Tab-separated table of C-alpha atoms and ligand atoms in Angstrom:
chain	number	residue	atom	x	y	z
A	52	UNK	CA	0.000	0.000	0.000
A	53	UNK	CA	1.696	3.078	-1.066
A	54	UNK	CA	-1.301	5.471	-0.666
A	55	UNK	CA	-2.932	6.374	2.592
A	56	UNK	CA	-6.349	8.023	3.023
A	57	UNK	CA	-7.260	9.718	6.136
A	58	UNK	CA	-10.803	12.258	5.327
A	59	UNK	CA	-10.697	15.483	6.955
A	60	UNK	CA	-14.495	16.224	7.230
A	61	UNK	CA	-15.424	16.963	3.546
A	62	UNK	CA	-11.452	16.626	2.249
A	63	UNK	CA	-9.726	13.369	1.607
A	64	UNK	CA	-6.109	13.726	2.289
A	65	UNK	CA	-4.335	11.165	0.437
A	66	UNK	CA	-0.321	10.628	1.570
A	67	UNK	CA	2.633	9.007	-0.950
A	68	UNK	CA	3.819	6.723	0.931
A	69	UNK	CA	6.570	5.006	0.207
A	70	UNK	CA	9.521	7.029	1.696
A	71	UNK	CA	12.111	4.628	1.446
A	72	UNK	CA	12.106	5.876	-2.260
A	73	UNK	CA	11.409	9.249	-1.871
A	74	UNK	CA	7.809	8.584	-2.794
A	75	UNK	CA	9.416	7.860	-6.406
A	76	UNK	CA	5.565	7.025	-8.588
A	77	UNK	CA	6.310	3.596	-9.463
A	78	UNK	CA	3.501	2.286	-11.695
A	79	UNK	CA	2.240	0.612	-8.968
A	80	UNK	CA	2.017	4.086	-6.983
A	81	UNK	CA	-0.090	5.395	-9.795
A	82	UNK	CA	-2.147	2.438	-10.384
A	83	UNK	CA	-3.207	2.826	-6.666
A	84	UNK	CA	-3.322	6.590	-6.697
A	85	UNK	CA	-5.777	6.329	-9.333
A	86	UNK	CA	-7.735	3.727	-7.922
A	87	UNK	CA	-7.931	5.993	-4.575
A	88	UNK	CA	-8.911	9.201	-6.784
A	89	UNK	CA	-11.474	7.020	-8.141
A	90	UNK	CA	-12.953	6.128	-4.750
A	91	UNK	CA	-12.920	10.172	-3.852
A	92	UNK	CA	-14.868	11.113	-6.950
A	93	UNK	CA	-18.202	8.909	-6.433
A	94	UNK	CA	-17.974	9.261	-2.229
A	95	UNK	CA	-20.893	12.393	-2.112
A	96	UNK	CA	-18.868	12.606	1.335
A	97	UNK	CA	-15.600	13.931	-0.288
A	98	UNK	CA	-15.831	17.228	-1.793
A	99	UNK	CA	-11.865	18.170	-1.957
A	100	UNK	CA	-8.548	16.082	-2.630
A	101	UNK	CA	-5.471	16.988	-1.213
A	102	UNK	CA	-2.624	15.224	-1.855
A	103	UNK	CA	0.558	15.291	0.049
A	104	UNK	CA	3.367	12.981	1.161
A	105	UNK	CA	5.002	11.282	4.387
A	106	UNK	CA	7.485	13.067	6.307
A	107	UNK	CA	9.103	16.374	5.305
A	108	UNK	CA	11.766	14.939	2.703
A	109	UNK	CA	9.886	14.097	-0.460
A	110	UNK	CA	6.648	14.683	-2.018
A	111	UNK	CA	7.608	13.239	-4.797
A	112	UNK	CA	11.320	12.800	-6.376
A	113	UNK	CA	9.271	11.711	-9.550
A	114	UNK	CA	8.626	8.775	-11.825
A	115	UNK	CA	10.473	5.511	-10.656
A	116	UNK	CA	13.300	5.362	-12.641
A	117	UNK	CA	13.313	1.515	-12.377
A	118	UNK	CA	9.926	1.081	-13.852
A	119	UNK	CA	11.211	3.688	-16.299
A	120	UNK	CA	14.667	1.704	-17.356
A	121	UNK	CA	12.453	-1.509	-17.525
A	122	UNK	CA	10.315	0.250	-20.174
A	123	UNK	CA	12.422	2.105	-22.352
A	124	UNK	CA	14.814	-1.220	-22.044
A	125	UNK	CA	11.347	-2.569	-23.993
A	126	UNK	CA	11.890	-0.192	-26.846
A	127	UNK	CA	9.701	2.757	-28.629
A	128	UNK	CA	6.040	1.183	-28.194
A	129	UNK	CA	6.040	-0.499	-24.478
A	130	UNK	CA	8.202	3.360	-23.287
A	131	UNK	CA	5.712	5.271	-24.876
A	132	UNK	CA	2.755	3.430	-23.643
A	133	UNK	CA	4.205	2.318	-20.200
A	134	UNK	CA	6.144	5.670	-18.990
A	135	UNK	CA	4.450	8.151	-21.050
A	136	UNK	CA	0.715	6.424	-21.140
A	137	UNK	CA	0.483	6.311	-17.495
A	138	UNK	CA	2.245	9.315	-16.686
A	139	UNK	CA	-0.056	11.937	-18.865
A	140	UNK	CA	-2.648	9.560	-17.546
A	141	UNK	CA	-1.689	10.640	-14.375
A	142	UNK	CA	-1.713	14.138	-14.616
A	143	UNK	CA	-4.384	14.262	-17.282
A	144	UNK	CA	-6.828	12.694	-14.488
A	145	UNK	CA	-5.082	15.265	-11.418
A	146	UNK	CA	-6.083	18.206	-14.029
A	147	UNK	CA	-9.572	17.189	-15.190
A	148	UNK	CA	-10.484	15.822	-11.561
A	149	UNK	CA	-14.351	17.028	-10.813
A	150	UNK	CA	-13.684	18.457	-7.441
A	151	UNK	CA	-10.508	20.612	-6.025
A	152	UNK	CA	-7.558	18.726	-6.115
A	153	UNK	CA	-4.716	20.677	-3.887
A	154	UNK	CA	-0.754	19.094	-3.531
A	155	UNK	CA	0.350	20.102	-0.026
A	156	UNK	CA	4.120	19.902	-1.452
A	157	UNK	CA	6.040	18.758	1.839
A	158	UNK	CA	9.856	18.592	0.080
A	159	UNK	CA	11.230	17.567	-3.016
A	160	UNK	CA	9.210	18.064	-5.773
A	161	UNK	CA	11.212	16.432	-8.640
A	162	UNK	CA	10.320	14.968	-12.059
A	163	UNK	CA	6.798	13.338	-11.689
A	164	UNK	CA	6.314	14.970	-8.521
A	165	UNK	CA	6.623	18.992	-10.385
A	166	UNK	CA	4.665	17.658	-12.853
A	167	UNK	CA	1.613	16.392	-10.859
A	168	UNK	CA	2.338	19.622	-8.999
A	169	UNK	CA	1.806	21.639	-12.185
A	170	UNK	CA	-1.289	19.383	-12.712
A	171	UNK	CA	-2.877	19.717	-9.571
A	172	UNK	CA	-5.570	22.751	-9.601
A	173	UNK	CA	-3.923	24.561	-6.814
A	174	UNK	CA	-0.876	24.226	-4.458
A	175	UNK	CA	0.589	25.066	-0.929
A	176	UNK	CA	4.272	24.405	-0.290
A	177	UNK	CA	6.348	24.387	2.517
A	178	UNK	CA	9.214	26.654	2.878
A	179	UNK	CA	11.974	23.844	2.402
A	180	UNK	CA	10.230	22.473	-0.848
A	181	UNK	CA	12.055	22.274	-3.994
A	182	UNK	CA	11.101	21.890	-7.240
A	183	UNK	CA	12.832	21.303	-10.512
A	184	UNK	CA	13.094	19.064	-13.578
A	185	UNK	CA	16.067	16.451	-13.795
A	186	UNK	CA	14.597	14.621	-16.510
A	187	UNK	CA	17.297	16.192	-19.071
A	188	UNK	CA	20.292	14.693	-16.993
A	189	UNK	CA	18.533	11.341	-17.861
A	190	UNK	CA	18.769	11.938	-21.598
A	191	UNK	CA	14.644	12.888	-22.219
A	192	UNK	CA	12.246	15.512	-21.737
A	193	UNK	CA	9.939	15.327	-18.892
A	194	UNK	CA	7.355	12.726	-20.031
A	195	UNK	CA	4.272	13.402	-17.369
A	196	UNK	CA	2.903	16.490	-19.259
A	197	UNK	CA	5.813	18.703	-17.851
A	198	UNK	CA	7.168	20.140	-20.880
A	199	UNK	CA	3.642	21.467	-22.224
A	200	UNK	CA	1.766	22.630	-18.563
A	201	UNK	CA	4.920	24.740	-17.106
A	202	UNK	CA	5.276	27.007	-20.339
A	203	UNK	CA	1.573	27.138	-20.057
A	204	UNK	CA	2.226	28.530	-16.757
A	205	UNK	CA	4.736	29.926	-15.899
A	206	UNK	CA	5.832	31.462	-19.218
A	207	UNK	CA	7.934	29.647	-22.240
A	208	UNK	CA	11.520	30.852	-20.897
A	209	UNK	CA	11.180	30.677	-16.934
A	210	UNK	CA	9.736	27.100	-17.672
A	211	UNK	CA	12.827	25.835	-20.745
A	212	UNK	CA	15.074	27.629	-17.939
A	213	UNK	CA	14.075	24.463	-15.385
A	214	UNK	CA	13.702	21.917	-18.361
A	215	UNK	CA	16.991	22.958	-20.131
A	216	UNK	CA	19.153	22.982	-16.673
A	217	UNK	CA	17.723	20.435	-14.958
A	218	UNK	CA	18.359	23.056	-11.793
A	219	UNK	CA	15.820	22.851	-9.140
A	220	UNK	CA	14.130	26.255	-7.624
A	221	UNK	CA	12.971	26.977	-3.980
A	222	UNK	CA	9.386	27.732	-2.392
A	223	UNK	CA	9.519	31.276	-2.799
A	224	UNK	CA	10.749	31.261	-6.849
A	225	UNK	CA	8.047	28.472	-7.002
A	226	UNK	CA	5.460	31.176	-5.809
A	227	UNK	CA	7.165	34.180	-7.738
A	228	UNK	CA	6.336	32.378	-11.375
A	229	UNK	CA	2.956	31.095	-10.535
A	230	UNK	CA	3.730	27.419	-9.653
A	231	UNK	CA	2.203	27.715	-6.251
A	232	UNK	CA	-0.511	29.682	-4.282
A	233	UNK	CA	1.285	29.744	-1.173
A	234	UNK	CA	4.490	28.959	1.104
A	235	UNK	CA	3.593	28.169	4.514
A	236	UNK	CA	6.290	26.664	7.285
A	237	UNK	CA	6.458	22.873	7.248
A	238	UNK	CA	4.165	22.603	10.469
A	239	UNK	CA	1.395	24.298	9.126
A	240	UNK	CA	1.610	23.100	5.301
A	241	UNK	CA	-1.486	20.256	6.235
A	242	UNK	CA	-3.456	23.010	7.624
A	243	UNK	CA	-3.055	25.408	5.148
A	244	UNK	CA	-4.381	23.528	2.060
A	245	UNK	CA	-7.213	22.029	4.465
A	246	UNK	CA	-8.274	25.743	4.876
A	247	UNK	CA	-8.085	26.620	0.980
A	248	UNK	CA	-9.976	23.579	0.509
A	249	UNK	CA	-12.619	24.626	2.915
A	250	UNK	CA	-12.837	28.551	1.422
A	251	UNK	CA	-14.117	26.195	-1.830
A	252	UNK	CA	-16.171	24.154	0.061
A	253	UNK	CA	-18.405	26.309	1.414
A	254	UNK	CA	-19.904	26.996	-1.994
A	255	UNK	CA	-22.341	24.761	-4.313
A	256	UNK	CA	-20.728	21.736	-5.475
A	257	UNK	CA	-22.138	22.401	-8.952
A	258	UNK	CA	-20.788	25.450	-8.866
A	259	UNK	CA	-17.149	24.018	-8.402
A	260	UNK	CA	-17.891	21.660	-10.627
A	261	UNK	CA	-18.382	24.284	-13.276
A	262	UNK	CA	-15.374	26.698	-12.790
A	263	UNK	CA	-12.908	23.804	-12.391
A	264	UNK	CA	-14.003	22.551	-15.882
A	265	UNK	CA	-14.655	25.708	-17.589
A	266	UNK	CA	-10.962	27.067	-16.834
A	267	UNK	CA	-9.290	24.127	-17.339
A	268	UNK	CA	-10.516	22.879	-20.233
A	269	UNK	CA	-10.309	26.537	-21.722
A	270	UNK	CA	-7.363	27.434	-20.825
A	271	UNK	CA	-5.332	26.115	-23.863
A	272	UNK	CA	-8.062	27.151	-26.377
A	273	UNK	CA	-8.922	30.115	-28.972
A	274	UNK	CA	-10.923	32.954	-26.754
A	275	UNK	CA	-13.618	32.144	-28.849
A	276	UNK	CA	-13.483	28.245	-27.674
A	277	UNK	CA	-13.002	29.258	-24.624
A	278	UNK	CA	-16.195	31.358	-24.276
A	279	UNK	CA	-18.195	28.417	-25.706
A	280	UNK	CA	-16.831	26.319	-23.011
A	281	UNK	CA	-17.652	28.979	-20.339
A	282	UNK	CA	-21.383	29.382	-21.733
A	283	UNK	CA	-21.702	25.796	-21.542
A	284	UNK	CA	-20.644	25.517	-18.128
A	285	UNK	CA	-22.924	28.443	-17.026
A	286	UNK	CA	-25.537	27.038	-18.570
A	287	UNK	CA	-24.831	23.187	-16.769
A	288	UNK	CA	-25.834	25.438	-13.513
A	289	UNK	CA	-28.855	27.063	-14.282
A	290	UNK	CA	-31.160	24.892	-13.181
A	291	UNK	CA	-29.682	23.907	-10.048
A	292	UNK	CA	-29.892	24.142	-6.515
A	293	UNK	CA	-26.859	26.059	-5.881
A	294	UNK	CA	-28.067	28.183	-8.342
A	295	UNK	CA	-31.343	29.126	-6.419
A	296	UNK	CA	-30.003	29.283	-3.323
A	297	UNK	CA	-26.903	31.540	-3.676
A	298	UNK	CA	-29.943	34.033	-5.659
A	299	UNK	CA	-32.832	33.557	-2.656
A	300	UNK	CA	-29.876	34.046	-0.585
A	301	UNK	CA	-28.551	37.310	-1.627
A	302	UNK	CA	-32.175	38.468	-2.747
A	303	UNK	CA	-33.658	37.576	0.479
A	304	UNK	CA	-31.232	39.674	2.099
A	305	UNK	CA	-31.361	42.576	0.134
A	306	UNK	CA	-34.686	42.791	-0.180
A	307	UNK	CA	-34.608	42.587	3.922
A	308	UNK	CA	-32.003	45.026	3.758
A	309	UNK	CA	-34.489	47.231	1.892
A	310	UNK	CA	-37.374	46.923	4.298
A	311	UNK	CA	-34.566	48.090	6.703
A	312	UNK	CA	-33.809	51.418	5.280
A	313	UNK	CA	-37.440	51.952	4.731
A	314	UNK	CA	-36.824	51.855	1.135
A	315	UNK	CA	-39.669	51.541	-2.214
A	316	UNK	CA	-39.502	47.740	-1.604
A	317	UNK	CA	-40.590	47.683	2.163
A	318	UNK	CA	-44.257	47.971	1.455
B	75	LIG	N1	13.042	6.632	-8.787
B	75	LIG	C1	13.380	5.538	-8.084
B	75	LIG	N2	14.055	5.568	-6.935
B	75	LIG	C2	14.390	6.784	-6.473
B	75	LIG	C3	14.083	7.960	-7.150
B	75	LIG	C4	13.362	7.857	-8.357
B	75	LIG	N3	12.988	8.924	-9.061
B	75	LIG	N4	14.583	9.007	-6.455
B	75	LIG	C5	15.169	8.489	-5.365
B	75	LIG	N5	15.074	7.146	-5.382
B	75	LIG	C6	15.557	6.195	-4.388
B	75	LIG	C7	17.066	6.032	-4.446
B	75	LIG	O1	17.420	5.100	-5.441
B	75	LIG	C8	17.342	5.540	-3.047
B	75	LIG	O2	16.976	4.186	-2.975
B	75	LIG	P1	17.973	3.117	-2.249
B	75	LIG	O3	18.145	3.645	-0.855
B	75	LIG	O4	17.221	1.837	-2.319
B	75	LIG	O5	19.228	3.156	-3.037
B	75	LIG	C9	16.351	6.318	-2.207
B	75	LIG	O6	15.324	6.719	-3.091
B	75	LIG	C10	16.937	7.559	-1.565
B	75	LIG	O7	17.499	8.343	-2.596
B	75	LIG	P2	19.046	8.809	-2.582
B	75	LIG	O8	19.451	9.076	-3.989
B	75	LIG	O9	19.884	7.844	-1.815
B	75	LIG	O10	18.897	10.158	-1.752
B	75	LIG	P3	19.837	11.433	-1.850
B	75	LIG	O11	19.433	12.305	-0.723
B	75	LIG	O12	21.263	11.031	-1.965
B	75	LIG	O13	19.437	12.128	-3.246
B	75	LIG	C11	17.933	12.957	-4.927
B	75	LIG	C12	18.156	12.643	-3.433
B	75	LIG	C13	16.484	13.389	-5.088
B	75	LIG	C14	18.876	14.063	-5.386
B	75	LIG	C15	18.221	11.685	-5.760
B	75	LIG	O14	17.531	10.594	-5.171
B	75	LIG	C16	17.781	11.791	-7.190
B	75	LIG	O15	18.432	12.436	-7.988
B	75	LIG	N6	16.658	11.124	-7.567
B	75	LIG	C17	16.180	11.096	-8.907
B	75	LIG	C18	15.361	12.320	-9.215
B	75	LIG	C19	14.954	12.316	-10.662
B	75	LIG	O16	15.768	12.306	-11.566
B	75	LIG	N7	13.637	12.322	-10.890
B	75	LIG	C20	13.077	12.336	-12.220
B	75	LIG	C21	12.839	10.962	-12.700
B	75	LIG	S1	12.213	10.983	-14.363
């Protein structure tokens, strides 16, 4: 078992576990990781992910680079599907996930572990993480969706700047170019993402629902596209409850606010 749950009233925390390789995502990590993610997304109890890992010296130092030999080893077809299949499977679920998925980045942040970083829909750090992209002292590109999401970004040459050196960055660059929302100290890195994932909970599901989709999935698109997508996703929440009672809500009160002040609605 390399992934432990523990819920946190309405958030699942879910911990890399397997320290003894500094949470390296072997495929059988990610085959569990997705199994768990799976679980989160039907429980109606769960209404945030975050993910984070054990102890304070890795989140992640990236793919398993045994698993990774063993496939390339195999040739063009088996590296392709094995390393990069599940890896941009990886992410590509993290990004599209229908509820907030936060990384509570507790250390290294290497490889695989940047990249499901730069997947992830938002991101607290600890003051001691590091992040960076070694993949180029192996001889490739980063493989897990790295080399398209950090240009994306964090801007074409502060992203081939990682990719090209292989150099890792601290916390505070990591929140100067966009690649977090916050630095917090180590002892407090758990809390913090629990309370960003409770400012989002407090709203309608749908609601969530609807902005995660709508910017992610029109964020690499033509304004145009992108507009569409947002219509659509406006649209998905007309009719629903979160709808109606966010409007009652603030109509209720104004109009209560109006009998207050005596005004042409108080009759
Ligand atoms: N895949 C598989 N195993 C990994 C790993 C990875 N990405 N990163 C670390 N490990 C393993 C090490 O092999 C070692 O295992 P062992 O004790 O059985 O030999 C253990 O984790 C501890 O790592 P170690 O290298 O001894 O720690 P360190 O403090 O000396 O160095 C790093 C830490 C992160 C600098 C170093 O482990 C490293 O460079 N890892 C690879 C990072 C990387 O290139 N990631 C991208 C992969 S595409």
């Amino acid at each position: 078992m390399f992934i432990d749950r523990e819920d946190r009233d309405d958030t699942a925390v879910l911990v890399l576990n397997r320290p003894d390789k500094l949470n390296a995502l072997s495929y059988e990590l990610i085959s569990e990781l997705q199994r768990t993610m799976d679980d989160c997304e039907i429980d109606p109890d769960v209404r945030a992910v975050v993910l984070t890992g054990v102890g304070k010296r890795a989140f992640s130092a990236g793919a398993d680079i045994a698993d990774l030999a063993g496939s390339i080893r195999g040739g063009h077809e088996v590296a392709l599907r094995e390393v990069v299949g599940r890896g941009q499977g990886l992410t590509r679920r993290i990004e599209n996930f229908p509820k907030p998925f936060i990384v509570a980045v507790n250390g290294l942040a290497l490889g695989g572990g940047c990249e499901v970083t730069e997947a992830a829909h938002l991101a607290v750090a600890a003051e001691h993480a590091t992040f960076g992209k070694p993949e180029i002292t192996l001889g490739f590109p980063p493989p897990f969706g790295g080399s398209q999401r950090l240009p994306r970004h964090v801007g074409r040459k502060r992203a081939l700047e990682m990719i090209l050196t292989g150099d890792p960055i601290d916390a505070s660059l990591a929140l100067q170019i966009g690649l977090v929302n916050a630095v917090v100290p180590e002892g407090d890195l758990l809390d913090a993402a629990l309370a960003l994932a409770s400012r989002i909970n407090r709203h309608p599901r749908t609601a969530v629902a609807a902005c995660l989709a709508a910017v992610t999935r029109g964020l690499n698109v033509s304004i145009d596209e992108g507009l569409a997508i947002e219509a659509a996703w406006f649209g998905s929440t007309v009719p629903t409850e979160g709808v109606r009672d966010g409007l009652d809500r603030f109509l209720g009160r104004s109009s209560t606010e109006a009998e207050h002040r005596g005004g042409p609605d108080s009759s």
